[in-house]
Amino acid sequence: MKILVTGGAGFIGSNFIYLLLRERPEWEIVCVDALTYAANIHTLNEAAKSEKFTFYKEDIRNRDGIYAIFDKEQPDTVVNFAAETHVDRSIENPGIFLETNVLGTAVLMDACLKYGVERFHQVGTDEVYGDLPLDRPDLLFREDTPIHTSSPYSASKAGADLLVLAYFRTFGLQVTVSRCSNNYGPYQFPEKLIPLMINNATHGKPLPVYGNGLNVRDWLYVEDHCRGILAILEKGKTGEVYNLGGHNEKTNIEIVRTILRELGRPESLITYVGDRKGHDRRYAIDPSKANRELGWQPTVMFADGIRMTIRWYTEHTGWLDECTSGDYVNYYARMYSGR
Ligand code: NAD
Ligand code: DAU
């Protein structure tokens, strides 16, 4: 088996590569990543020591470059993690989200058709379903929940999902799509809630909570997400969408308080700031299809996962410092000062 993983120098893609190296040691892994601001090449230092691992710096929008890699490597399976992923950045600059998330996905699928790749898996998000009301805990996102996006990010991901399903119907490309809720764990870029709050709390900086802090996200430990993708590759039915989530809903303020408590920092660091435009209220996944059809279920309890995550960031301050130097300083000022 030769698997080509795009976006493998980012958060979830790198965790997926490490899962494969541990649990599918006979597989050959080809990683393609453009190394945008969200990547950290040092994340893959351990993977690079394996003779089963090959890395290409390439942009999925670059058709010639992508075709050359497929021609040389002839992968059996492609898993597409490569994307622009931060909602706040999509509000600032939607264009790059359309280019990478929609057009880049099309380039990869064209390459799959041209080079006879047997399987294409698209890593999607629960954000394509829009949001749920806070006062209806009985409502969950199912695979047949209508697509109803709120941000340029989620609209671009919805466009990609629809294109992937269209390639199945029109060209017979053997595809699957997963839609997962919010992930947390090692190697997440500190623009996202959990690593940003850990980083700020560690440095005694204010913790910027959007709006009233009562928006709800459904958190899943990243390795459980990666196991779900592997289960879909090995047992999923092509042409199908699978939701992945852990029935683990938390308000943002609960998350922030947990981080402060675990790090022994004061709640006076919490600072309420202006809300995100179009801010989705609540996400909540119904993962029963993946459970029933693939036998997949989460294995990491949030109380354990968040402790492991906080410990990982406090033990990898060098990695965090690499992410927060350079352009991050400008990004942070643009996004948060005077908010
Ligand atoms: P990330 O931002 O941490 O990493 C994205 C990676 O893609 C980076 O390494 C980046 O360099 C690469 N990339 C970006 N544009 C590229 C391009 N044009 N060509 C090649 N590589 C490019 O993202 P993540 O959080 O790991 O998310 C991975 C996937 O999972 C995305 O498709 C995202 O939509 C989806 N997802 C994320 C979450 C979450 O909570 N983080 C939840 C559900 C789904
Ligand atoms: O649901 C899956 C999605 O989860 C993925 O598809 C996205 O790629 C991923 O970024 C994530 O999107 P969110 O917008 O939910 O994640 P983020 O970490 O940006 O924000 C989580 C919540 O925390 C959200 O309600 C906004 C809030 N927030 C975020 C930041 C960065 C704050 O209150 N303050 C902050 O500084």
Coordinates of C-alpha atoms and ligand atoms in Angstrom, one line a residue:
M1 CA 0.0 0.0 0.0
K2 CA 1.3 3.4 -0.9
I3 CA -0.7 6.3 0.5
L4 CA -0.3 9.9 -0.5
V5 CA -1.2 12.3 2.3
T6 CA -1.6 16.0 1.6
G7 CA -1.3 18.7 4.3
G8 CA 0.8 16.3 6.4
A9 CA 2.9 19.0 7.9
G10 CA -0.2 20.5 9.6
F11 CA -2.1 19.5 12.7
I12 CA -4.3 16.5 11.8
G13 CA -2.3 15.3 8.8
S14 CA 0.9 14.9 10.9
N15 CA -1.0 13.0 13.6
F16 CA -2.4 10.8 10.9
I17 CA 1.1 10.1 9.5
Y18 CA 2.4 9.2 13.0
L19 CA -0.6 6.9 13.5
L20 CA 0.2 5.1 10.2
L21 CA 3.9 4.8 11.0
R22 CA 3.0 3.1 14.3
E23 CA 0.0 1.0 13.2
R24 CA 0.5 0.3 9.5
P25 CA 4.3 0.0 9.4
E26 CA 4.3 -1.8 6.1
W27 CA 2.6 1.2 4.3
E28 CA 4.6 3.6 2.2
I29 CA 3.7 7.2 3.0
V30 CA 4.2 10.1 0.6
C31 CA 3.5 13.5 2.1
V32 CA 2.7 16.6 0.0
D33 CA 2.5 19.9 1.7
A34 CA 3.0 23.5 0.5
L35 CA 4.4 24.5 4.0
T36 CA 2.1 27.5 4.5
Y37 CA 2.2 29.5 7.7
A38 CA 0.1 26.7 9.4
A39 CA 2.8 24.1 8.8
N40 CA 5.9 23.4 10.8
I41 CA 8.4 21.1 9.0
H42 CA 9.9 20.1 12.3
T43 CA 6.6 18.4 13.2
L44 CA 7.7 15.7 10.7
N45 CA 11.3 15.3 12.1
E46 CA 10.6 11.9 13.5
A47 CA 8.7 10.7 10.4
A48 CA 11.6 11.8 8.2
K49 CA 13.7 9.2 9.9
S50 CA 11.6 6.4 8.5
E51 CA 12.5 4.8 5.1
K52 CA 8.8 4.4 4.5
F53 CA 8.3 8.2 4.5
T54 CA 8.9 10.6 1.6
F55 CA 8.2 14.4 1.6
Y56 CA 7.4 16.8 -1.2
K57 CA 7.0 20.5 -0.8
E58 CA 4.3 21.3 -3.3
D59 CA 1.1 23.2 -3.6
I60 CA -2.1 21.3 -4.4
R61 CA -3.1 24.1 -6.7
N62 CA -0.1 23.5 -8.9
R63 CA -1.4 21.0 -11.5
D64 CA 1.9 20.3 -13.2
G65 CA 3.7 19.8 -9.9
I66 CA 1.0 17.5 -8.5
Y67 CA 0.9 15.4 -11.7
A68 CA 4.7 15.0 -11.6
I69 CA 4.5 13.6 -8.0
F70 CA 1.7 11.2 -8.9
D71 CA 3.5 10.1 -12.0
K72 CA 6.7 9.3 -10.0
E73 CA 5.0 7.9 -6.9
Q74 CA 2.0 6.1 -8.3
P75 CA 0.0 6.1 -5.0
D76 CA -2.8 3.6 -4.4
T77 CA -4.8 5.9 -2.1
V78 CA -4.9 9.7 -1.5
V79 CA -6.1 11.4 1.7
N80 CA -6.6 15.1 1.4
F81 CA -5.9 17.1 4.6
A82 CA -4.4 20.1 2.8
A83 CA -6.6 23.2 3.3
E84 CA -6.8 26.7 4.6
T85 CA -8.5 26.0 7.9
H86 CA -8.9 29.1 10.1
V87 CA -12.4 30.7 10.1
D88 CA -11.1 34.1 11.2
R89 CA -8.6 34.2 8.3
S90 CA -11.4 33.3 5.9
I91 CA -13.3 36.3 7.0
E92 CA -10.2 38.5 6.3
N93 CA -9.4 36.9 2.9
P94 CA -11.8 34.4 1.4
G95 CA -10.1 34.0 -2.0
I96 CA -7.2 31.7 -0.9
F97 CA -9.8 29.5 0.8
L98 CA -11.6 29.0 -2.5
E99 CA -8.4 28.4 -4.4
T100 CA -6.9 25.8 -2.1
N101 CA -10.0 24.1 -0.7
V102 CA -12.0 23.9 -3.8
L103 CA -9.7 24.2 -6.8
G104 CA -6.8 22.3 -5.1
T105 CA -9.1 19.4 -4.3
A106 CA -10.2 19.3 -8.0
V107 CA -6.5 19.2 -9.1
L108 CA -5.9 16.2 -6.7
M109 CA -8.9 14.3 -8.0
D110 CA -8.0 15.0 -11.6
A111 CA -4.5 13.5 -10.8
C112 CA -6.3 10.5 -9.2
L113 CA -8.2 9.9 -12.4
K114 CA -5.2 10.4 -14.7
Y115 CA -2.9 8.1 -12.7
G116 CA -5.5 5.4 -11.8
V117 CA -5.6 6.0 -8.0
E118 CA -8.0 3.5 -6.4
R119 CA -9.3 5.7 -3.6
F120 CA -9.6 9.4 -2.7
H121 CA -10.6 10.4 0.8
Q122 CA -11.6 14.0 1.5
V123 CA -11.2 15.2 5.1
G124 CA -14.2 17.4 5.7
T125 CA -15.7 19.4 8.6
D126 CA -18.9 19.5 10.5
E127 CA -19.0 23.3 9.8
V128 CA -20.6 22.5 6.4
Y129 CA -23.9 21.9 8.3
G130 CA -23.9 25.4 9.7
D131 CA -24.8 25.7 13.4
L132 CA -27.4 24.4 15.9
P133 CA -29.5 26.4 18.4
L134 CA -28.1 26.4 22.0
D135 CA -31.5 25.5 23.5
R136 CA -32.1 22.3 21.5
P137 CA -29.7 19.7 22.9
D138 CA -31.7 17.0 21.1
L139 CA -30.6 18.3 17.6
L140 CA -27.3 16.8 16.2
F141 CA -25.7 17.0 12.8
R142 CA -26.4 13.8 10.8
E143 CA -25.0 13.0 7.4
D144 CA -28.3 14.0 5.8
T145 CA -28.5 17.4 7.6
P146 CA -28.7 20.0 4.9
I147 CA -25.5 21.9 4.0
H148 CA -26.0 25.4 5.3
T149 CA -22.6 27.3 5.7
S150 CA -21.8 30.4 7.6
S151 CA -18.2 31.4 6.8
P152 CA -16.1 31.6 3.7
Y153 CA -14.1 28.7 5.2
S154 CA -17.1 26.4 5.7
A155 CA -18.5 27.4 2.3
S156 CA -15.2 26.5 0.6
K157 CA -15.2 23.1 2.5
A158 CA -18.8 22.5 1.4
G159 CA -17.9 23.3 -2.2
A160 CA -15.0 20.7 -2.0
D161 CA -17.3 18.0 -0.5
L162 CA -19.9 18.5 -3.2
L163 CA -17.2 18.4 -5.9
V164 CA -15.8 15.1 -4.4
L165 CA -19.3 13.5 -4.5
A166 CA -19.7 14.8 -8.1
Y167 CA -16.5 13.1 -9.1
F168 CA -17.9 9.9 -7.7
R169 CA -21.1 10.1 -9.7
T170 CA -19.7 11.6 -12.9
F171 CA -16.3 10.0 -13.3
G172 CA -16.6 7.0 -11.0
L173 CA -13.7 8.1 -8.8
Q174 CA -13.9 5.9 -5.6
V175 CA -14.3 8.6 -2.9
T176 CA -15.2 8.9 0.7
V177 CA -15.8 12.0 2.8
S178 CA -15.5 12.4 6.6
R179 CA -16.9 15.3 8.5
C180 CA -15.4 15.8 11.9
S181 CA -16.0 18.1 14.8
N182 CA -13.4 20.3 16.5
N183 CA -10.1 18.5 17.1
Y184 CA -7.5 19.1 19.9
G185 CA -4.1 17.6 20.6
P186 CA -0.4 18.0 19.7
Y187 CA 0.9 20.0 16.7
Q188 CA -2.2 22.4 16.4
F189 CA -1.2 25.8 15.2
P190 CA -1.7 28.4 18.0
E191 CA -4.3 30.5 16.1
K192 CA -7.0 27.9 17.2
L193 CA -8.7 28.2 20.5
I194 CA -7.0 25.5 22.7
P195 CA -3.3 26.0 21.7
L196 CA -3.8 29.8 21.6
M197 CA -5.2 29.8 25.1
I198 CA -2.5 27.5 26.4
N199 CA 0.2 29.7 24.9
N200 CA -1.2 32.9 26.2
A201 CA -1.9 31.5 29.7
T202 CA 1.7 30.1 29.9
H203 CA 3.0 33.6 29.1
G204 CA 0.6 35.4 31.4
K205 CA -1.1 37.1 28.4
P206 CA -4.8 37.9 28.2
L207 CA -7.1 35.1 27.0
P208 CA -9.4 36.6 24.3
V209 CA -12.8 35.0 24.5
Y210 CA -15.1 36.0 21.6
G211 CA -18.6 37.3 22.5
N212 CA -20.0 35.9 25.7
G213 CA -18.0 32.7 25.6
L214 CA -21.1 30.5 25.4
N215 CA -20.7 29.2 21.9
V216 CA -20.5 25.4 22.0
R217 CA -18.0 23.1 20.2
D218 CA -17.9 19.3 20.2
W219 CA -14.3 18.3 20.9
L220 CA -12.5 15.2 19.7
Y221 CA -9.0 14.1 20.5
V222 CA -7.0 14.2 17.2
E223 CA -5.9 10.6 17.3
D224 CA -9.5 9.5 17.5
H225 CA -10.2 11.5 14.3
C226 CA -7.2 9.9 12.6
R227 CA -8.4 6.4 13.7
G228 CA -11.8 7.3 12.2
I229 CA -10.3 8.2 8.8
L230 CA -8.3 4.9 8.8
A231 CA -11.5 3.0 9.6
I232 CA -13.2 4.7 6.6
L233 CA -10.3 3.9 4.3
E234 CA -10.3 0.2 5.4
K235 CA -14.1 -0.4 5.9
G236 CA -16.0 2.5 4.5
K237 CA -18.3 2.3 1.5
T238 CA -17.3 4.6 -1.4
G239 CA -19.6 7.4 -2.4
E240 CA -20.5 7.8 1.3
V241 CA -20.1 10.6 3.9
Y242 CA -19.2 9.7 7.6
N243 CA -19.6 12.0 10.5
L244 CA -17.0 11.7 13.3
G245 CA -17.4 13.2 16.7
G246 CA -17.4 12.3 20.4
H247 CA -20.5 13.6 22.0
N248 CA -18.3 16.0 23.9
E249 CA -19.9 19.5 23.8
K250 CA -18.3 22.3 25.8
T251 CA -18.8 26.0 25.9
N252 CA -15.7 28.0 25.0
I253 CA -15.5 29.6 28.4
E254 CA -15.5 26.1 30.0
I255 CA -12.5 25.2 27.9
V256 CA -10.7 28.4 28.8
R257 CA -11.4 27.9 32.5
T258 CA -10.2 24.3 32.3
I259 CA -6.9 25.4 30.7
L260 CA -6.3 28.1 33.4
R261 CA -7.1 25.6 36.2
E262 CA -4.7 23.0 34.8
L263 CA -1.9 25.5 34.4
G264 CA -2.6 27.1 37.8
R265 CA -3.2 30.5 36.2
P266 CA -5.8 33.1 37.4
E267 CA -9.2 33.6 35.8
S268 CA -8.4 37.4 35.7
L269 CA -6.5 36.6 32.5
I270 CA -9.9 36.1 30.7
T271 CA -10.7 39.0 28.5
Y272 CA -14.0 39.2 26.6
V273 CA -13.4 40.6 23.1
G274 CA -15.6 41.5 20.1
D275 CA -17.4 38.5 18.6
R276 CA -16.5 36.7 15.4
K277 CA -18.6 37.8 12.4
G278 CA -21.3 35.2 11.7
H279 CA -20.1 33.2 14.7
D280 CA -21.7 29.7 14.7
R281 CA -23.4 29.0 18.0
R282 CA -23.2 25.3 18.5
Y283 CA -21.8 22.2 16.7
A284 CA -22.7 18.7 17.7
I285 CA -22.1 15.5 15.7
D286 CA -24.2 12.4 15.6
P287 CA -21.5 9.8 14.9
S288 CA -23.8 6.7 15.0
K289 CA -23.3 5.8 11.3
A290 CA -19.5 5.5 11.7
N291 CA -20.1 3.5 14.9
R292 CA -22.6 1.2 13.3
E293 CA -21.0 0.6 9.9
L294 CA -17.3 0.9 10.9
G295 CA -17.2 0.0 14.6
W296 CA -15.5 3.3 15.2
Q297 CA -15.8 5.1 18.5
P298 CA -13.6 7.6 20.4
T299 CA -11.2 6.2 22.9
V300 CA -9.9 9.3 24.7
M301 CA -12.0 11.0 27.4
F302 CA -11.8 14.8 27.3
A303 CA -10.5 15.1 30.9
D304 CA -7.5 12.9 29.9
G305 CA -7.1 14.4 26.4
I306 CA -6.9 18.0 27.5
R307 CA -4.3 17.1 30.2
M308 CA -2.2 15.2 27.6
T309 CA -2.6 18.2 25.3
I310 CA -1.6 20.8 27.8
R311 CA 1.4 18.7 28.9
W312 CA 2.5 18.3 25.3
Y313 CA 2.5 22.1 24.7
T314 CA 4.3 22.8 27.9
E315 CA 6.9 20.2 27.0
H316 CA 7.3 21.6 23.4
T317 CA 7.8 25.3 24.0
G318 CA 10.4 25.3 21.2
W319 CA 7.8 24.1 18.7
L320 CA 5.4 26.7 19.9
D321 CA 8.0 29.5 19.7
E322 CA 8.7 28.6 16.1
C323 CA 5.0 29.0 15.3
T324 CA 4.6 32.2 17.2
S325 CA 7.6 34.0 15.8
G326 CA 7.6 35.8 12.4
D327 CA 4.3 36.6 10.8
Y328 CA 2.3 35.3 13.8
V329 CA 3.1 38.6 15.7
N330 CA 1.5 40.7 12.9
Y331 CA -1.4 38.2 12.6
Y332 CA -2.1 38.5 16.4
A333 CA -1.9 42.3 16.4
R334 CA -4.3 42.5 13.3
M335 CA -6.8 40.0 14.8
Y336 CA -6.8 41.1 18.5
S337 CA -5.5 44.6 19.1
G338 CA -8.4 46.9 19.9
R339 CA -10.9 44.2 19.4
Ligands
NAD1 P1 -3.8 22.9 9.5 O1 -4.1 24.3 9.1 O2 -3.2 22.6 10.8 O3 -2.9 22.3 8.3 C1 -3.2 22.4 7.0 C2 -2.0 21.9 6.2 O4 -2.2 22.1 4.8 C3 -0.7 22.7 6.5 O5 0.4 21.9 6.7 C4 -0.5 23.6 5.2 O6 0.8 23.9 4.9 C5 -1.1 22.6 4.2 N1 -1.6 23.4 3.0 C6 -2.4 24.5 3.0 N2 -2.6 24.9 1.8 C7 -2.0 24.1 1.0 C8 -1.8 24.0 -0.5 N3 -2.4 24.9 -1.3 N4 -1.1 22.9 -1.0 C9 -0.5 22.0 -0.1 N5 -0.6 22.1 1.2 C10 -1.3 23.1 1.7 O7 -5.2 22.1 9.3 P2 -5.8 20.9 10.2 O8 -6.5 21.5 11.4 O9 -4.8 19.9 10.4 O10 -7.0 20.4 9.2 C11 -6.7 19.4 8.2 C12 -8.0 19.1 7.5 O11 -9.0 18.7 8.5 C13 -8.6 20.3 6.8 O12 -9.1 19.9 5.6 C14 -9.7 20.8 7.7 O13 -10.7 21.5 7.0 C15 -10.2 19.5 8.3 N6 -10.8 19.6 9.7 C16 -10.1 20.2 10.7 C17 -10.7 20.2 12.0 C18 -10.0 20.8 13.2 O14 -10.6 20.9 14.2 N7 -8.8 21.3 13.1 C19 -11.9 19.5 12.2 C20 -12.5 18.9 11.1 C21 -11.9 18.9 9.9
DAU2 O1 -15.7 22.1 13.7 C1 -14.5 21.8 13.0 C2 -13.7 23.1 12.7 O2 -13.2 23.4 14.0 C3 -12.6 22.9 11.7 O3 -13.2 22.6 10.4 C4 -11.8 24.2 11.6 O4 -10.7 24.0 10.7 C5 -11.2 24.5 13.0 O5 -10.5 25.7 12.9 C6 -12.4 24.6 14.0 O6 -13.2 25.8 13.7 P1 -13.6 26.7 14.9 O7 -13.9 28.0 14.3 O8 -14.7 26.1 15.8 O9 -12.3 26.7 15.8 P2 -11.5 27.9 16.5 O10 -10.4 27.2 17.3 O11 -11.1 29.0 15.6 O12 -12.6 28.5 17.5 C7 -13.2 27.6 18.5 C8 -14.2 28.5 19.2 O13 -13.5 29.4 20.1 C9 -15.1 29.4 18.4 O14 -16.4 29.5 18.9 C10 -14.4 30.7 18.4 C11 -13.8 30.8 19.8 N1 -12.5 31.5 19.9 C12 -11.5 31.2 19.1 C13 -10.3 31.9 19.2 C14 -9.2 31.6 18.2 C15 -12.4 32.5 20.9 O15 -13.3 32.7 21.7 N2 -11.2 33.2 21.0 C16 -10.2 32.9 20.2 O16 -9.1 33.6 20.3

